[in-house]
Amino acid sequence: MPAPELTQAMALPLTAAPCADGEQVCDLVYDWTDNARFADWADVIIGTPLAIIGLLALGFVVRWVLHRIVARVARRAERGVLGDRTDPKTFARRAQRAETMAGVFQSIITVIVIAVVATMILAEVGVNIAPIIASAGIIGIALGFGAQSLVKDFLSGIFIFMEDQYGVGDVVDLGEAVGSVEAVTLRVTRLRDVNGTVWFVPNGEILRVGNQSKNWSRAVIDVSVGYGEDLVRVQQVLREVAHDLWEDEDFKGVVIEEPEVTGVEQLAADAVTVRVMIKTAPLEQWAVARALRQRIKARFDHEGIEIPFAQRVVWHREDKRAAGQPADRAAAGDQE
């Protein structure tokens, strides 16, 4: 026979704990009052708001810390290795790129932190977040398939900024569009060609980039002379003209290195082509090339060096049959 105490304990109804796992406020109030209903209400009135405030504070602190880290990295990238010893244009370009990338990463961090904190708050108030997470995954997949070009544009824009492929003020060749860059965003690049046409090129459609003004440029001038000219003398004259341009005070800081005469570049049908190359500051190659061509023309005229021009010889062939047909007809009429 079981003991009376054990029989009485088995006969009493089992009382379930009113607090779920992790509800510290409910457990504390229940230990103090031994009242399940009061402990449950205390958790709803005090515990849940405190948890939400704690999550918001945690999210704010995490966002602030990550933003500070991104800003510090951006400032270090803006200064670079040489710091203030770099060219002002280069420094301004680096600062713009660092600021843009910092803004992009800070925006991404803010969106991620808000999404995580909002999900945790919903879980705290008793909402089942499993369907929400599943729905978010499905929506993300649908957006990924439906907005592939948009995502591609943004990813390409991020890499354009990170790799510093080009910036505002550069002259670039993007394939179909060639011109000066007026604006660069994460989605689209706006540039203006020499005719004044503004081109909007999605970053995801850019397959190649030819930057004609990054760090330095080069002016390439091909000079044609006649086959009867002394090529050694021609090259010497070109070196003298290019050297005079190199020492000209008006081109100090524009022409970076001593110009180079590479020699005979091509033997064409009616001329010999000699090439001159000059390393210049960015976007200055066209002005330097125009000035050098003008000086070469004046010096060649002075030295008597011929710059050949295209000539055409026209042969007039007389059609004997057409010319003799009226005479034959006249002769036939006389015979009649």
mmCIF file of C-alpha atoms in Angstrom:
data_model
loop_
_atom_site.group_PDB
_atom_site.id
_atom_site.type_symbol
_atom_site.label_atom_id
_atom_site.label_comp_id
_atom_site.label_asym_id
_atom_site.label_seq_id
_atom_site.Cartn_x
_atom_site.Cartn_y
_atom_site.Cartn_z
ATOM 1 C CA MET A 1 0.000 0.000 0.000
ATOM 2 C CA PRO A 2 1.394 3.446 -0.839
ATOM 3 C CA ALA A 3 2.013 5.903 1.900
ATOM 4 C CA PRO A 4 -0.791 8.384 2.629
ATOM 5 C CA GLU A 5 1.453 11.367 1.860
ATOM 6 C CA LEU A 6 2.362 9.969 -1.578
ATOM 7 C CA THR A 7 -1.297 9.218 -2.370
ATOM 8 C CA GLN A 8 -2.293 12.751 -1.403
ATOM 9 C CA ALA A 9 0.489 14.282 -3.524
ATOM 10 C CA MET A 10 -0.546 12.194 -6.527
ATOM 11 C CA ALA A 11 -4.117 13.320 -6.112
ATOM 12 C CA LEU A 12 -3.193 17.050 -6.265
ATOM 13 C CA PRO A 13 -3.340 18.655 -9.773
ATOM 14 C CA LEU A 14 -0.016 19.571 -11.299
ATOM 15 C CA THR A 15 0.351 23.358 -11.756
ATOM 16 C CA ALA A 16 2.310 24.341 -14.851
ATOM 17 C CA ALA A 17 4.893 27.112 -14.579
ATOM 18 C CA PRO A 18 3.337 30.377 -15.824
ATOM 19 C CA CYS A 19 6.554 31.729 -17.307
ATOM 20 C CA ALA A 20 8.209 30.578 -20.502
ATOM 21 C CA ASP A 21 11.918 30.092 -20.883
ATOM 22 C CA GLY A 22 13.843 33.340 -20.880
ATOM 23 C CA GLU A 23 11.112 35.498 -19.287
ATOM 24 C CA GLN A 24 13.188 36.853 -16.407
ATOM 25 C CA VAL A 25 10.657 39.493 -15.319
ATOM 26 C CA CYS A 26 7.869 36.923 -15.167
ATOM 27 C CA ASP A 27 10.017 34.507 -13.143
ATOM 28 C CA LEU A 28 11.088 37.241 -10.749
ATOM 29 C CA VAL A 29 7.533 38.537 -10.134
ATOM 30 C CA TYR A 30 6.205 34.986 -9.758
ATOM 31 C CA ASP A 31 8.869 34.222 -7.161
ATOM 32 C CA TRP A 32 7.930 37.359 -5.254
ATOM 33 C CA THR A 33 4.137 37.137 -5.424
ATOM 34 C CA ASP A 34 3.458 33.488 -6.236
ATOM 35 C CA ASN A 35 0.686 34.801 -8.522
ATOM 36 C CA ALA A 36 0.751 33.438 -12.051
ATOM 37 C CA ARG A 37 -1.604 36.007 -13.552
ATOM 38 C CA PHE A 38 0.210 38.927 -11.975
ATOM 39 C CA ALA A 39 3.541 37.544 -13.167
ATOM 40 C CA ASP A 40 2.202 37.143 -16.713
ATOM 41 C CA TRP A 41 0.874 40.724 -16.814
ATOM 42 C CA ALA A 42 4.116 42.034 -15.339
ATOM 43 C CA ASP A 43 6.047 40.391 -18.154
ATOM 44 C CA VAL A 44 3.738 41.946 -20.757
ATOM 45 C CA ILE A 45 3.801 45.432 -19.202
ATOM 46 C CA ILE A 46 7.415 45.559 -18.066
ATOM 47 C CA GLY A 47 9.416 42.731 -19.636
ATOM 48 C CA THR A 48 8.434 43.141 -23.297
ATOM 49 C CA PRO A 49 8.890 46.945 -23.431
ATOM 50 C CA LEU A 50 12.258 46.595 -21.700
ATOM 51 C CA ALA A 51 13.313 43.948 -24.220
ATOM 52 C CA ILE A 52 12.222 46.147 -27.147
ATOM 53 C CA ILE A 53 14.078 49.152 -25.728
ATOM 54 C CA GLY A 54 17.151 46.980 -25.222
ATOM 55 C CA LEU A 55 17.009 45.716 -28.810
ATOM 56 C CA LEU A 56 16.632 49.251 -30.146
ATOM 57 C CA ALA A 57 19.548 50.446 -28.054
ATOM 58 C CA LEU A 58 21.652 47.496 -29.166
ATOM 59 C CA GLY A 59 20.830 48.154 -32.811
ATOM 60 C CA PHE A 60 21.678 51.838 -32.440
ATOM 61 C CA VAL A 61 25.015 51.047 -30.787
ATOM 62 C CA VAL A 62 25.931 48.433 -33.425
ATOM 63 C CA ARG A 63 25.020 50.819 -36.242
ATOM 64 C CA TRP A 64 27.004 53.655 -34.652
ATOM 65 C CA VAL A 65 30.094 51.495 -34.150
ATOM 66 C CA LEU A 66 30.011 50.097 -37.697
ATOM 67 C CA HIS A 67 29.475 53.574 -39.163
ATOM 68 C CA ARG A 68 32.462 54.871 -37.216
ATOM 69 C CA ILE A 69 34.612 52.022 -38.515
ATOM 70 C CA VAL A 70 33.540 52.709 -42.117
ATOM 71 C CA ALA A 71 34.166 56.451 -41.693
ATOM 72 C CA ARG A 72 37.652 55.814 -40.280
ATOM 73 C CA VAL A 73 38.530 53.475 -43.133
ATOM 74 C CA ALA A 74 37.207 56.058 -45.622
ATOM 75 C CA ARG A 75 39.347 58.819 -44.070
ATOM 76 C CA ARG A 76 42.411 56.596 -44.252
ATOM 77 C CA ALA A 77 41.666 55.783 -47.894
ATOM 78 C CA GLU A 78 41.117 59.491 -48.581
ATOM 79 C CA ARG A 79 44.542 60.433 -47.212
ATOM 80 C CA GLY A 80 46.248 57.595 -49.074
ATOM 81 C CA VAL A 81 49.861 56.633 -48.662
ATOM 82 C CA LEU A 82 51.378 60.005 -49.610
ATOM 83 C CA GLY A 83 48.873 62.097 -47.682
ATOM 84 C CA ASP A 84 48.922 65.824 -48.510
ATOM 85 C CA ARG A 85 51.890 65.467 -50.879
ATOM 86 C CA THR A 86 49.662 64.287 -53.711
ATOM 87 C CA ASP A 87 48.306 66.450 -56.504
ATOM 88 C CA PRO A 88 45.200 68.481 -55.495
ATOM 89 C CA LYS A 89 43.157 66.955 -58.317
ATOM 90 C CA THR A 90 44.180 63.451 -57.301
ATOM 91 C CA PHE A 91 43.406 64.208 -53.660
ATOM 92 C CA ALA A 92 39.971 65.608 -54.530
ATOM 93 C CA ARG A 93 39.192 62.585 -56.675
ATOM 94 C CA ARG A 94 40.261 60.189 -53.937
ATOM 95 C CA ALA A 95 38.186 62.097 -51.389
ATOM 96 C CA GLN A 96 35.101 61.916 -53.620
ATOM 97 C CA ARG A 97 35.527 58.196 -54.170
ATOM 98 C CA ALA A 98 36.071 57.532 -50.444
ATOM 99 C CA GLU A 99 33.024 59.592 -49.491
ATOM 100 C CA THR A 100 30.825 57.806 -52.011
ATOM 101 C CA MET A 101 31.932 54.340 -50.916
ATOM 102 C CA ALA A 102 31.497 55.267 -47.245
ATOM 103 C CA GLY A 103 27.936 56.399 -47.926
ATOM 104 C CA VAL A 104 27.146 53.184 -49.797
ATOM 105 C CA PHE A 105 28.471 50.891 -47.070
ATOM 106 C CA GLN A 106 26.824 52.908 -44.310
ATOM 107 C CA SER A 107 23.476 52.660 -46.087
ATOM 108 C CA ILE A 108 23.888 48.894 -46.466
ATOM 109 C CA ILE A 109 24.780 48.574 -42.755
ATOM 110 C CA THR A 110 21.748 50.635 -41.743
ATOM 111 C CA VAL A 111 19.349 48.492 -43.786
ATOM 112 C CA ILE A 112 20.773 45.237 -42.404
ATOM 113 C CA VAL A 113 20.685 46.427 -38.774
ATOM 114 C CA ILE A 114 17.098 47.688 -39.110
ATOM 115 C CA ALA A 115 15.969 44.393 -40.668
ATOM 116 C CA VAL A 116 17.618 42.294 -37.939
ATOM 117 C CA VAL A 117 16.332 44.453 -35.062
ATOM 118 C CA ALA A 118 12.801 44.543 -36.497
ATOM 119 C CA THR A 119 12.770 40.747 -36.795
ATOM 120 C CA MET A 120 13.966 40.331 -33.200
ATOM 121 C CA ILE A 121 11.305 42.766 -31.951
ATOM 122 C CA LEU A 122 8.569 40.824 -33.743
ATOM 123 C CA ALA A 123 9.822 37.641 -32.146
ATOM 124 C CA GLU A 124 9.833 39.335 -28.758
ATOM 125 C CA VAL A 125 6.178 40.390 -28.979
ATOM 126 C CA GLY A 126 5.173 36.830 -29.816
ATOM 127 C CA VAL A 127 4.943 36.932 -33.593
ATOM 128 C CA ASN A 128 6.019 33.764 -35.360
ATOM 129 C CA ILE A 129 8.868 35.008 -37.543
ATOM 130 C CA ALA A 130 9.407 31.740 -39.426
ATOM 131 C CA PRO A 131 6.790 32.567 -42.102
ATOM 132 C CA ILE A 132 8.179 36.120 -42.329
ATOM 133 C CA ILE A 133 11.704 34.859 -42.933
ATOM 134 C CA ALA A 134 10.455 32.356 -45.498
ATOM 135 C CA SER A 135 8.396 35.042 -47.245
ATOM 136 C CA ALA A 136 11.377 37.399 -47.248
ATOM 137 C CA GLY A 137 13.474 34.685 -48.871
ATOM 138 C CA ILE A 138 10.849 34.108 -51.563
ATOM 139 C CA ILE A 139 10.488 37.852 -52.182
ATOM 140 C CA GLY A 140 14.266 38.183 -52.384
ATOM 141 C CA ILE A 141 14.456 35.409 -54.963
ATOM 142 C CA ALA A 142 11.618 36.972 -56.984
ATOM 143 C CA LEU A 143 13.284 40.382 -56.889
ATOM 144 C CA GLY A 144 16.580 38.791 -57.842
ATOM 145 C CA PHE A 145 15.050 37.294 -60.973
ATOM 146 C CA GLY A 146 12.839 40.257 -61.806
ATOM 147 C CA ALA A 147 15.439 42.978 -61.245
ATOM 148 C CA GLN A 148 18.577 41.283 -62.457
ATOM 149 C CA SER A 149 19.637 44.257 -64.552
ATOM 150 C CA LEU A 150 19.163 46.651 -61.625
ATOM 151 C CA VAL A 151 21.191 44.447 -59.273
ATOM 152 C CA LYS A 152 23.847 44.093 -61.975
ATOM 153 C CA ASP A 153 24.008 47.878 -62.369
ATOM 154 C CA PHE A 154 24.476 48.412 -58.633
ATOM 155 C CA LEU A 155 27.145 45.727 -58.279
ATOM 156 C CA SER A 156 29.023 47.103 -61.287
ATOM 157 C CA GLY A 157 28.791 50.611 -59.832
ATOM 158 C CA ILE A 158 30.280 49.433 -56.534
ATOM 159 C CA PHE A 159 33.253 47.876 -58.315
ATOM 160 C CA ILE A 160 33.704 50.990 -60.481
ATOM 161 C CA PHE A 161 34.094 53.063 -57.311
ATOM 162 C CA MET A 162 36.225 50.520 -55.476
ATOM 163 C CA GLU A 163 38.638 50.022 -58.379
ATOM 164 C CA ASP A 164 38.616 53.734 -59.302
ATOM 165 C CA GLN A 165 38.096 52.953 -62.980
ATOM 166 C CA TYR A 166 37.042 56.542 -63.736
ATOM 167 C CA GLY A 167 35.611 59.609 -62.072
ATOM 168 C CA VAL A 168 33.954 62.935 -62.784
ATOM 169 C CA GLY A 169 36.005 64.922 -65.300
ATOM 170 C CA ASP A 170 37.698 61.930 -66.942
ATOM 171 C CA VAL A 171 37.460 61.348 -70.677
ATOM 172 C CA VAL A 172 36.481 57.722 -71.200
ATOM 173 C CA ASP A 173 35.569 55.319 -73.985
ATOM 174 C CA LEU A 174 32.666 53.078 -72.928
ATOM 175 C CA GLY A 175 32.159 51.455 -76.311
ATOM 176 C CA GLU A 176 29.133 53.131 -77.852
ATOM 177 C CA ALA A 177 29.665 56.362 -75.897
ATOM 178 C CA VAL A 178 32.881 58.395 -75.727
ATOM 179 C CA GLY A 179 33.127 61.649 -73.820
ATOM 180 C CA SER A 180 33.741 63.493 -70.569
ATOM 181 C CA VAL A 181 32.203 62.006 -67.410
ATOM 182 C CA GLU A 182 29.762 64.396 -65.754
ATOM 183 C CA ALA A 183 28.307 62.158 -63.027
ATOM 184 C CA VAL A 184 28.804 58.644 -61.675
ATOM 185 C CA THR A 185 26.260 56.880 -59.472
ATOM 186 C CA LEU A 186 25.887 53.278 -58.438
ATOM 187 C CA ARG A 187 23.361 52.672 -61.222
ATOM 188 C CA VAL A 188 24.310 54.861 -64.173
ATOM 189 C CA THR A 189 27.186 56.866 -65.645
ATOM 190 C CA ARG A 190 26.443 60.185 -67.377
ATOM 191 C CA LEU A 191 28.912 61.545 -69.915
ATOM 192 C CA ARG A 192 28.906 64.191 -72.654
ATOM 193 C CA ASP A 193 30.591 63.673 -76.021
ATOM 194 C CA VAL A 194 32.402 66.240 -78.158
ATOM 195 C CA ASN A 195 29.158 67.111 -80.002
ATOM 196 C CA GLY A 196 27.414 67.994 -76.744
ATOM 197 C CA THR A 197 25.235 64.870 -76.605
ATOM 198 C CA VAL A 198 24.619 63.555 -73.087
ATOM 199 C CA TRP A 199 24.831 59.762 -72.745
ATOM 200 C CA PHE A 200 23.330 57.792 -69.852
ATOM 201 C CA VAL A 201 25.066 54.413 -69.668
ATOM 202 C CA PRO A 202 23.866 51.783 -67.125
ATOM 203 C CA ASN A 203 26.868 50.484 -65.219
ATOM 204 C CA GLY A 204 25.861 46.878 -65.831
ATOM 205 C CA GLU A 205 26.080 47.429 -69.606
ATOM 206 C CA ILE A 206 29.705 48.600 -69.489
ATOM 207 C CA LEU A 207 31.881 45.777 -70.801
ATOM 208 C CA ARG A 208 35.108 47.754 -71.128
ATOM 209 C CA VAL A 209 36.438 51.134 -70.081
ATOM 210 C CA GLY A 210 39.115 53.141 -71.857
ATOM 211 C CA ASN A 211 40.210 55.992 -69.585
ATOM 212 C CA GLN A 212 42.115 58.618 -71.570
ATOM 213 C CA SER A 213 42.933 60.839 -68.582
ATOM 214 C CA LYS A 214 43.949 58.620 -65.659
ATOM 215 C CA ASN A 215 47.185 59.777 -63.958
ATOM 216 C CA TRP A 216 48.773 60.964 -67.231
ATOM 217 C CA SER A 217 48.128 61.117 -70.969
ATOM 218 C CA ARG A 218 50.132 60.906 -74.167
ATOM 219 C CA ALA A 219 49.997 62.951 -77.356
ATOM 220 C CA VAL A 220 50.888 60.949 -80.466
ATOM 221 C CA ILE A 221 51.663 62.989 -83.597
ATOM 222 C CA ASP A 222 52.293 61.321 -86.957
ATOM 223 C CA VAL A 223 54.125 63.594 -89.409
ATOM 224 C CA SER A 224 54.199 62.723 -93.127
ATOM 225 C CA VAL A 225 57.117 63.779 -95.334
ATOM 226 C CA GLY A 226 57.976 63.110 -98.957
ATOM 227 C CA TYR A 227 60.061 60.167 -100.111
ATOM 228 C CA GLY A 228 62.728 62.522 -101.359
ATOM 229 C CA GLU A 229 63.474 63.969 -97.896
ATOM 230 C CA ASP A 230 66.479 63.008 -95.727
ATOM 231 C CA LEU A 231 64.847 61.078 -92.852
ATOM 232 C CA VAL A 232 67.807 61.631 -90.523
ATOM 233 C CA ARG A 233 67.467 65.394 -90.987
ATOM 234 C CA VAL A 234 63.696 65.207 -90.609
ATOM 235 C CA GLN A 235 63.987 63.379 -87.285
ATOM 236 C CA GLN A 236 66.590 65.857 -86.037
ATOM 237 C CA VAL A 237 64.305 68.777 -86.859
ATOM 238 C CA LEU A 238 61.400 67.071 -85.075
ATOM 239 C CA ARG A 239 63.545 66.518 -81.974
ATOM 240 C CA GLU A 240 64.513 70.182 -81.928
ATOM 241 C CA VAL A 241 60.910 71.351 -82.281
ATOM 242 C CA ALA A 242 59.696 68.960 -79.564
ATOM 243 C CA HIS A 243 62.561 69.973 -77.252
ATOM 244 C CA ASP A 244 61.702 73.642 -77.675
ATOM 245 C CA LEU A 245 58.130 72.808 -76.657
ATOM 246 C CA TRP A 246 59.451 70.877 -73.622
ATOM 247 C CA GLU A 247 61.478 73.914 -72.470
ATOM 248 C CA ASP A 248 58.714 76.454 -73.148
ATOM 249 C CA GLU A 249 57.542 78.080 -69.903
ATOM 250 C CA ASP A 250 53.934 77.987 -71.094
ATOM 251 C CA PHE A 251 54.048 74.170 -71.036
ATOM 252 C CA LYS A 252 55.788 73.677 -67.690
ATOM 253 C CA GLY A 253 53.771 71.129 -65.733
ATOM 254 C CA VAL A 254 51.821 70.233 -68.865
ATOM 255 C CA VAL A 255 54.527 68.271 -70.671
ATOM 256 C CA ILE A 256 55.735 65.760 -68.096
ATOM 257 C CA GLU A 257 58.707 64.155 -69.845
ATOM 258 C CA GLU A 258 61.123 64.901 -72.681
ATOM 259 C CA PRO A 259 59.331 64.231 -76.008
ATOM 260 C CA GLU A 260 60.431 61.200 -77.967
ATOM 261 C CA VAL A 261 60.817 60.783 -81.734
ATOM 262 C CA THR A 262 60.348 57.075 -82.294
ATOM 263 C CA GLY A 263 61.304 57.106 -85.978
ATOM 264 C CA VAL A 264 59.664 55.901 -89.151
ATOM 265 C CA GLU A 265 56.226 54.545 -88.384
ATOM 266 C CA GLN A 266 54.828 53.804 -91.844
ATOM 267 C CA LEU A 267 55.772 53.752 -95.513
ATOM 268 C CA ALA A 268 52.605 54.834 -97.262
ATOM 269 C CA ALA A 269 51.898 55.090 -100.961
ATOM 270 C CA ASP A 270 52.749 58.779 -101.200
ATOM 271 C CA ALA A 271 54.540 59.658 -97.917
ATOM 272 C CA VAL A 272 56.811 58.489 -95.104
ATOM 273 C CA THR A 273 55.269 58.782 -91.617
ATOM 274 C CA VAL A 274 57.467 59.718 -88.633
ATOM 275 C CA ARG A 275 55.987 59.519 -85.113
ATOM 276 C CA VAL A 276 56.499 61.880 -82.158
ATOM 277 C CA MET A 277 55.195 61.001 -78.665
ATOM 278 C CA ILE A 278 54.814 63.395 -75.721
ATOM 279 C CA LYS A 279 53.781 62.438 -72.184
ATOM 280 C CA THR A 280 51.433 65.087 -70.777
ATOM 281 C CA ALA A 281 49.268 65.850 -67.791
ATOM 282 C CA PRO A 282 45.747 64.365 -67.852
ATOM 283 C CA LEU A 283 43.416 65.897 -70.476
ATOM 284 C CA GLU A 284 46.235 68.048 -71.924
ATOM 285 C CA GLN A 285 47.287 65.756 -74.776
ATOM 286 C CA TRP A 286 45.018 67.386 -77.353
ATOM 287 C CA ALA A 287 46.193 70.956 -76.673
ATOM 288 C CA VAL A 288 49.833 69.879 -76.714
ATOM 289 C CA ALA A 289 49.349 67.981 -79.981
ATOM 290 C CA ARG A 290 47.763 71.022 -81.655
ATOM 291 C CA ALA A 291 50.588 73.310 -80.517
ATOM 292 C CA LEU A 292 53.265 70.873 -81.702
ATOM 293 C CA ARG A 293 51.674 70.415 -85.125
ATOM 294 C CA GLN A 294 51.607 74.173 -85.614
ATOM 295 C CA ARG A 295 55.299 74.463 -84.713
ATOM 296 C CA ILE A 296 56.239 71.543 -86.957
ATOM 297 C CA LYS A 297 54.455 73.123 -89.926
ATOM 298 C CA ALA A 298 56.225 76.452 -89.404
ATOM 299 C CA ARG A 299 59.638 74.806 -88.986
ATOM 300 C CA PHE A 300 59.192 72.560 -92.032
ATOM 301 C CA ASP A 301 58.285 75.565 -94.146
ATOM 302 C CA HIS A 302 61.422 77.303 -92.921
ATOM 303 C CA GLU A 303 63.633 74.259 -93.557
ATOM 304 C CA GLY A 304 62.060 73.508 -96.923
ATOM 305 C CA ILE A 305 60.902 70.041 -95.892
ATOM 306 C CA GLU A 306 58.005 68.857 -98.015
ATOM 307 C CA ILE A 307 54.792 67.733 -96.416
ATOM 308 C CA PRO A 308 53.149 65.817 -99.266
ATOM 309 C CA PHE A 309 49.492 66.085 -100.056
ATOM 310 C CA ALA A 310 47.264 63.693 -101.896
ATOM 311 C CA GLN A 311 47.411 64.070 -105.658
ATOM 312 C CA ARG A 312 45.277 62.481 -108.370
ATOM 313 C CA VAL A 313 46.110 61.950 -112.015
ATOM 314 C CA VAL A 314 43.108 61.794 -114.367
ATOM 315 C CA TRP A 315 43.460 60.047 -117.750
ATOM 316 C CA HIS A 316 41.045 61.145 -120.461
ATOM 317 C CA ARG A 317 40.383 58.262 -122.840
ATOM 318 C CA GLU A 318 38.598 59.015 -126.130
ATOM 319 C CA ASP A 319 35.997 56.544 -127.304
ATOM 320 C CA LYS A 320 36.860 56.024 -130.969
ATOM 321 C CA ARG A 321 33.569 54.366 -131.813
ATOM 322 C CA ALA A 322 31.537 57.183 -130.328
ATOM 323 C CA ALA A 323 33.746 59.745 -132.031
ATOM 324 C CA GLY A 324 33.656 58.012 -135.436
ATOM 325 C CA GLN A 325 29.943 57.196 -135.578
ATOM 326 C CA PRO A 326 28.724 60.581 -136.921
ATOM 327 C CA ALA A 327 31.403 60.589 -139.625
ATOM 328 C CA ASP A 328 30.370 57.105 -140.783
ATOM 329 C CA ARG A 329 26.756 58.146 -140.976
ATOM 330 C CA ALA A 330 27.702 61.272 -142.956
ATOM 331 C CA ALA A 331 29.736 59.198 -145.386
ATOM 332 C CA ALA A 332 26.848 56.787 -145.885
ATOM 333 C CA GLY A 333 24.499 59.697 -146.616
ATOM 334 C CA ASP A 334 26.871 61.083 -149.249
ATOM 335 C CA GLN A 335 27.027 57.739 -150.984
ATOM 336 C CA GLU A 336 23.275 57.606 -151.232
#
